[in-house]
XYZ file of C-alpha atoms in Angstrom:
455
model
C 1.038 -15.852 62.095
C 1.415 -12.254 60.867
C 4.315 -13.340 58.666
C 2.166 -16.123 57.138
C -0.711 -13.703 56.428
C 1.719 -11.271 54.797
C 3.160 -14.083 52.634
C -0.343 -15.107 51.525
C -1.283 -11.492 50.801
C 1.892 -10.955 48.755
C 1.174 -14.137 46.803
C -2.373 -12.984 46.079
C -1.079 -9.610 44.916
C 1.437 -11.306 42.624
C -1.306 -13.471 41.121
C -3.524 -10.437 40.617
C -0.646 -8.609 38.935
C 0.035 -11.557 36.608
C -3.686 -11.777 35.811
C -3.758 -8.072 34.979
C -0.722 -8.384 32.698
C -2.353 -11.283 30.873
C -5.595 -9.395 30.278
C -4.480 -5.781 29.734
C -2.204 -4.132 27.175
C 0.914 -2.674 28.800
C 1.213 0.298 26.420
C -2.369 1.597 26.359
C -3.634 -0.028 29.577
C -6.704 -1.137 27.635
C -8.094 -4.659 28.015
C -6.564 -6.920 25.379
C -7.913 -9.540 22.983
C -7.913 -12.214 25.713
C -10.303 -10.220 27.876
C -12.279 -9.167 24.800
C -13.309 -12.775 24.162
C -14.678 -13.148 27.699
C -16.400 -9.754 27.759
C -17.999 -10.215 24.353
C -19.271 -13.677 25.222
C -20.815 -12.278 28.419
C -22.341 -9.346 26.526
C -23.913 -11.712 23.978
C -25.430 -13.835 26.755
C -26.891 -10.712 28.383
C -28.253 -9.410 25.065
C -29.839 -12.792 24.355
C -31.485 -12.845 27.797
C -32.917 -9.330 27.425
C -33.607 -9.578 23.678
C -31.397 -6.554 22.846
C -28.784 -5.756 20.225
C -25.089 -5.051 20.551
C -22.473 -3.880 18.059
C -18.817 -4.733 17.545
C -16.617 -2.089 15.920
C -13.274 -3.185 14.506
C -10.941 -0.224 14.005
C -7.610 -0.185 12.166
C -5.351 2.862 11.881
C -4.580 3.927 8.298
C -0.965 3.835 7.074
C 0.325 3.395 10.628
C 3.503 1.674 9.402
C 4.567 4.944 7.781
C 4.713 6.571 11.202
C 6.846 3.763 12.644
C 9.144 3.754 9.630
C 9.529 7.515 9.341
C 9.631 8.550 13.015
C 10.524 5.343 14.862
C 8.651 2.947 17.115
C 8.604 5.232 20.197
C 6.650 7.790 18.144
C 4.321 5.038 16.956
C 3.747 3.936 20.546
C 2.920 7.514 21.531
C 0.328 7.702 18.750
C -1.252 4.440 19.931
C -1.395 5.704 23.521
C -3.015 8.968 22.428
C -5.515 7.193 20.168
C -6.544 4.849 22.973
C -7.341 7.813 25.226
C -9.343 9.438 22.432
C -11.348 6.239 21.882
C -12.224 5.890 25.554
C -13.345 9.523 25.656
C -15.508 9.108 22.540
C -17.723 6.234 23.708
C -20.470 5.879 26.292
C -19.809 4.736 29.847
C -21.606 1.453 29.109
C -19.273 0.614 26.221
C -15.712 -0.761 26.174
C -12.510 -0.328 24.124
C -9.979 -3.122 23.632
C -6.575 -3.161 21.984
C -6.788 -6.056 19.564
C -3.463 -5.953 17.727
C -0.562 -3.704 16.799
C -2.641 -0.890 15.278
C -6.115 -2.353 15.741
C -8.775 -1.720 18.359
C -12.217 -3.146 19.075
C -15.113 -1.177 20.526
C -17.990 -3.080 22.135
C -21.316 -1.224 22.149
C -24.023 -2.599 24.436
C -27.790 -2.011 24.231
C -27.974 -0.731 20.673
C -31.472 0.455 19.804
C -31.097 0.976 16.031
C -28.360 1.107 13.337
C -28.457 4.925 13.203
C -27.247 5.003 16.801
C -24.262 2.837 15.869
C -23.591 5.014 12.833
C -23.528 8.133 15.020
C -21.057 6.545 17.454
C -18.895 5.272 14.568
C -18.556 8.773 13.158
C -17.806 10.141 16.612
C -15.070 7.526 17.074
C -13.480 8.293 13.682
C -13.568 12.028 14.405
C -11.865 11.436 17.752
C -9.078 9.411 16.121
C -8.506 11.918 13.310
C -7.543 14.815 15.586
C -4.087 16.225 14.748
C -1.484 14.789 17.127
C 1.818 16.369 18.107
C 4.362 13.549 18.327
C 8.168 13.616 18.163
C 8.173 17.228 17.035
C 5.711 16.596 14.208
C 2.022 17.381 13.764
C 0.569 14.106 12.521
C -2.763 13.655 10.806
C -4.004 10.212 11.876
C -7.057 8.447 10.468
C -8.700 5.064 10.852
C -10.978 2.657 9.006
C -13.809 0.993 10.870
C -16.055 -2.028 10.362
C -19.251 -2.837 12.254
C -21.136 -6.074 12.923
C -24.428 -6.350 14.812
C -25.731 -9.038 17.188
C -27.877 -10.968 16.394
C -28.281 -9.894 12.736
C -24.727 -10.719 11.594
C -23.786 -13.492 14.019
C -24.852 -14.977 17.351
C -21.348 -15.703 18.650
C -18.184 -13.772 19.534
C -15.962 -15.284 16.847
C -18.455 -14.526 14.089
C -19.048 -10.941 15.201
C -15.316 -10.187 15.359
C -14.637 -11.842 12.022
C -17.444 -9.943 10.289
C -16.468 -6.606 11.852
C -12.882 -7.115 10.670
C -14.107 -8.003 7.176
C -16.132 -4.769 7.115
C -13.068 -2.828 8.278
C -11.005 -4.259 5.387
C -13.718 -3.124 2.998
C -13.565 0.378 4.486
C -9.788 0.480 4.001
C -10.203 -0.405 0.329
C -12.536 2.560 -0.136
C -10.063 4.976 1.427
C -8.966 6.307 4.813
C -11.361 7.575 7.477
C -14.409 5.535 6.435
C -16.690 2.972 8.108
C -18.842 0.107 6.836
C -21.560 -2.145 8.220
C -20.976 -5.828 7.524
C -22.962 -7.380 4.672
C -23.051 -10.926 3.356
C -21.537 -9.675 0.086
C -18.389 -8.752 2.029
C -18.051 -12.333 3.185
C -18.332 -13.508 -0.394
C -15.737 -10.910 -1.389
C -13.382 -12.070 1.382
C -13.782 -15.650 0.143
C -13.087 -14.444 -3.391
C -9.889 -12.774 -2.173
C -8.807 -16.008 -0.511
C -9.544 -17.976 -3.677
C -7.645 -15.416 -5.743
C -4.611 -15.751 -3.473
C -4.607 -19.521 -4.040
C -5.000 -18.960 -7.779
C -2.026 -16.550 -7.853
C 0.120 -19.144 -6.109
C -0.916 -21.768 -8.667
C -0.384 -19.331 -11.535
C 3.211 -18.790 -10.424
C 3.732 -22.548 -10.340
C 2.052 -23.038 -13.742
C 3.724 -20.063 -15.467
C 0.421 -18.353 -16.325
C 1.745 -14.795 -16.013
C 3.094 -12.939 -19.044
C 4.766 -9.573 -19.567
C 3.600 -6.811 -21.866
C 5.807 -3.826 -22.622
C 4.757 -0.185 -22.918
C 7.178 2.020 -24.872
C 8.696 5.180 -23.420
C 9.418 7.858 -25.977
C 11.827 10.784 -26.114
C 9.319 13.577 -26.706
C 11.542 15.650 -28.988
C 12.653 12.893 -31.355
C 9.824 10.387 -30.950
C 12.419 7.622 -30.539
C 11.677 4.680 -28.242
C 14.187 4.883 -25.395
C 12.704 2.462 -22.909
C 9.994 -0.040 -22.029
C 8.030 -0.621 -18.852
C 7.413 -4.296 -18.103
C 3.800 -4.753 -16.982
C 2.467 -8.027 -15.589
C -0.554 -9.613 -17.252
C -2.394 -12.749 -16.162
C -4.461 -15.009 -18.387
C -6.408 -17.675 -16.498
C -7.247 -20.584 -18.817
C -10.678 -21.059 -17.226
C -11.793 -17.412 -17.048
C -9.592 -15.208 -19.251
C -7.618 -12.052 -18.442
C -7.486 -10.853 -14.815
C -7.007 -7.130 -14.191
C -3.752 -6.158 -12.437
C -5.895 -3.879 -10.241
C -7.483 -7.064 -8.930
C -4.547 -9.419 -8.456
C -1.656 -7.058 -7.531
C -3.221 -5.882 -4.201
C -3.936 -9.518 -3.247
C -0.361 -10.486 -4.123
C 0.933 -7.653 -1.928
C -1.335 -8.499 1.011
C -0.355 -12.174 0.894
C 3.370 -11.594 0.345
C 3.244 -13.407 -3.011
C 4.361 -10.164 -4.630
C 7.943 -11.122 -3.722
C 7.811 -14.257 -5.880
C 5.976 -12.406 -8.620
C 8.485 -9.546 -8.738
C 11.422 -11.958 -8.883
C 9.741 -13.634 -11.854
C 9.111 -10.263 -13.538
C 12.716 -9.146 -13.039
C 14.075 -12.361 -14.490
C 11.715 -12.349 -17.496
C 12.169 -8.629 -18.231
C 15.956 -8.772 -18.063
C 16.047 -11.900 -20.227
C 13.787 -10.221 -22.794
C 15.849 -7.030 -22.910
C 18.993 -9.113 -23.414
C 17.296 -11.112 -26.184
C 16.478 -7.855 -28.001
C 20.136 -6.783 -27.657
C 21.271 -10.074 -29.177
C 18.873 -9.479 -32.093
C 20.863 -6.329 -32.840
C 18.048 -3.955 -31.894
C 18.845 -0.534 -30.498
C 19.535 -0.765 -26.735
C 16.803 0.532 -24.448
C 16.157 0.715 -20.718
C 13.891 -1.946 -19.246
C 11.808 -0.633 -16.312
C 10.410 -2.884 -13.594
C 8.138 -1.810 -10.735
C 9.369 -2.671 -7.238
C 6.985 -2.612 -4.273
C 7.838 -1.616 -0.713
C 7.473 -5.278 0.259
C 10.047 -6.329 -2.345
C 12.423 -3.602 -1.252
C 12.319 -4.728 2.393
C 13.590 -8.228 1.559
C 17.080 -8.666 2.998
C 18.306 -10.544 -0.073
C 16.770 -8.161 -2.621
C 20.061 -6.631 -3.813
C 21.789 -10.019 -3.948
C 18.927 -11.524 -5.965
C 19.010 -8.529 -8.295
C 22.728 -9.025 -8.962
C 22.176 -12.751 -9.523
C 19.428 -12.117 -12.095
C 21.601 -9.676 -14.044
C 24.467 -12.158 -14.060
C 22.163 -15.001 -15.103
C 20.539 -13.088 -17.986
C 23.639 -11.177 -19.107
C 21.819 -7.839 -19.278
C 24.110 -4.860 -18.610
C 22.958 -3.170 -15.365
C 22.862 0.205 -17.159
C 19.898 -1.061 -19.194
C 17.772 -1.839 -16.144
C 15.636 0.756 -14.378
C 13.772 0.105 -11.131
C 10.624 2.111 -10.442
C 9.864 2.665 -6.765
C 7.125 4.705 -5.094
C 7.454 7.424 -2.485
C 6.198 4.992 0.174
C 9.476 3.060 -0.239
C 11.475 6.193 0.571
C 9.443 6.839 3.715
C 10.434 3.551 5.344
C 13.620 3.290 7.431
C 15.253 6.200 5.639
C 18.889 5.426 6.522
C 18.565 1.781 5.445
C 16.710 2.827 2.305
C 19.469 5.242 1.303
C 22.085 2.534 1.860
C 20.169 0.007 -0.261
C 19.550 2.523 -3.047
C 23.238 3.413 -3.101
C 24.145 -0.278 -3.489
C 21.743 -0.575 -6.421
C 23.025 2.627 -7.975
C 26.629 1.432 -7.599
C 25.724 -1.563 -9.765
C 24.859 0.844 -12.595
C 21.072 0.415 -12.356
C 18.889 3.512 -12.810
C 16.342 4.445 -10.163
C 13.022 6.106 -10.966
C 10.563 7.587 -8.494
C 7.118 6.464 -9.668
C 3.798 8.309 -9.215
C 5.639 11.439 -8.124
C 3.421 14.104 -6.570
C 1.006 11.716 -4.863
C 3.096 11.276 -1.695
C 5.114 13.417 0.666
C 8.449 14.024 -1.048
C 9.904 17.519 -0.934
C 12.940 19.006 -2.648
C 15.095 18.711 0.475
C 13.862 15.156 1.037
C 14.628 14.037 -2.509
C 18.221 15.262 -2.262
C 18.911 12.464 0.223
C 18.206 9.722 -2.309
C 20.224 8.697 -5.392
C 17.253 8.972 -7.761
C 17.775 9.383 -11.532
C 14.228 9.819 -12.813
C 10.978 11.451 -11.687
C 7.787 9.974 -13.153
C 4.906 12.465 -13.088
C 1.761 10.649 -11.973
C -0.869 10.173 -14.664
C -3.575 11.744 -12.480
C -1.844 15.115 -12.948
C -1.217 14.565 -16.661
C -4.903 13.771 -17.097
C -5.786 17.220 -15.755
C -3.663 19.119 -18.288
C -5.652 21.706 -20.269
C -8.534 21.054 -17.863
C -7.206 22.003 -14.447
C -4.807 24.955 -14.156
C -3.591 23.661 -10.773
C -2.390 20.429 -12.412
C -0.564 22.494 -15.047
C 1.142 24.575 -12.375
C 2.033 21.457 -10.400
C 3.577 19.713 -13.408
C 5.563 22.830 -14.288
C 6.848 22.948 -10.710
C 7.754 19.232 -10.709
C 9.660 19.579 -13.982
C 11.484 22.650 -12.673
C 12.319 20.889 -9.419
C 13.540 17.800 -11.259
C 15.793 19.823 -13.512
C 17.272 21.651 -10.522
C 18.268 18.224 -9.192
C 19.531 17.171 -12.643
C 16.910 14.409 -12.866
C 15.311 13.009 -15.991
C 11.545 13.682 -16.159
C 8.982 11.324 -17.660
C 5.216 11.819 -17.799
C 2.989 8.757 -17.691
C -0.578 8.475 -18.907
C -0.188 10.784 -21.938
C -3.426 10.400 -23.906
C -3.995 13.584 -25.934
C -2.049 15.829 -28.285
C -2.819 18.824 -26.030
C -1.159 17.053 -23.109
C 1.831 16.189 -25.282
C 2.229 19.787 -26.492
C 2.123 21.140 -22.936
C 4.745 18.644 -21.746
C 7.054 19.441 -24.668
C 6.661 23.171 -24.000
C 7.748 22.540 -20.408
C 10.778 20.578 -21.675
C 9.656 17.237 -20.241
C 12.097 14.740 -21.770
C 10.076 11.527 -21.984
C 6.503 10.257 -22.007
C 4.458 7.102 -22.150
C 0.764 6.503 -22.595
C -2.003 5.384 -24.927
C -1.360 8.357 -27.237
C 1.770 6.503 -28.343
C 0.983 2.866 -27.601
C -0.624 0.561 -25.069
C 1.437 -2.183 -23.422
C 2.204 -4.853 -26.033
C 3.251 -8.503 -26.086
C 6.935 -9.017 -26.886
C 6.419 -9.947 -30.551
C 4.391 -6.786 -31.203
C 6.863 -4.608 -29.304
C 9.695 -5.971 -31.446
C 7.840 -4.801 -34.553
C 7.819 -1.271 -33.119
C 11.564 -1.457 -32.526
C 12.186 -2.719 -36.058
C 10.243 0.127 -37.687
C 10.588 3.898 -37.468
C 9.421 4.520 -33.917
C 8.944 8.197 -34.727
C 5.681 7.156 -36.388
C 4.296 6.679 -32.863
C 4.419 10.447 -32.399
C 1.092 11.934 -33.566
C 0.840 14.862 -35.953
C 0.732 18.149 -34.020
């Protein structure tokens, strides 16, 4: 009899353990999305019975992938565990925190009296997350973006409240790290617009609606065109030109950027080869490569195939990557860059100065070119700090025997400063905007030195 009771008790304990594992996150020990659905449904029923409000906060950590890529997944897990403790400590006893996804959490606030109360708690939550965290020997500055939906104003069901809170969180992320937003109907329309735009991008790739324009890069001393940056433009037959600032982020979020970049590489290389066959002076063709493109296992193979298909010598191709690419899986990144470099392709670090690269860090990578971000160039002759920073970047680049190019050159004063600092190359509206191929050819066929303004 005792043995039977013990067997039953052990079975009950096993079932309870399985139930706990199904409803709670093993890493943070927070209730998971499965339990969130039940708890939120119950909370809505209670709020409806007592005619009260509740709020759902959807929280996503900012740039969390950088931590995983730079420090490894154990460090990322430690950050998540610390953040979960901070969230629990920041809310009221009547509220609940759930781990929703990899770097996402949901906070359920019961008995909300007015929006200002929710706003106060939201700021308290963000402050709690943003505390400096010591992980894997590093002091990390973590931030989060947060979206809020209110019952019954925004939805009367669990699915709607979660969806709207997540939509608001995405809006917060677009505005910048460490921000929060209340859901509005306009956000829903914007989310629908994003979905429609994604479908339109897919169709545009199928229908060959994208075109390339080329912005010249000039040697600042001679004024000679030495390169061109291929920039994607999109003309929709029904609505006209679409800004790259609008469609590129959607392409990246949806993964369509991989198809788009492959198309750009093929078109740009074919165009550069066509100019060679016309007998025009050889120049370097630059193509922007996103972190998503770079992570594709077949990226290097596809690159080699495109060069072989178009006949363009690898030495006339330059790939522009951002600092975020370097921060991801450093050893693998170095290996991939070395393979590309061994093919004869030049590598340029785009938007330099906006990320985290240091002199010692840059030495690890086979980079040929530093591109000074246009935000710093814009501050020349206005902000002495930008002048000092550019001087330092040029000095650092020269110490590493790198070529330096400044982008976004728009005034003669900026040009004169860059030349005085011995910056080799520049591009920007002072010389020329990005042009269709036929117009760019005209520049190549004339004296390109005429692009250099009188000084």
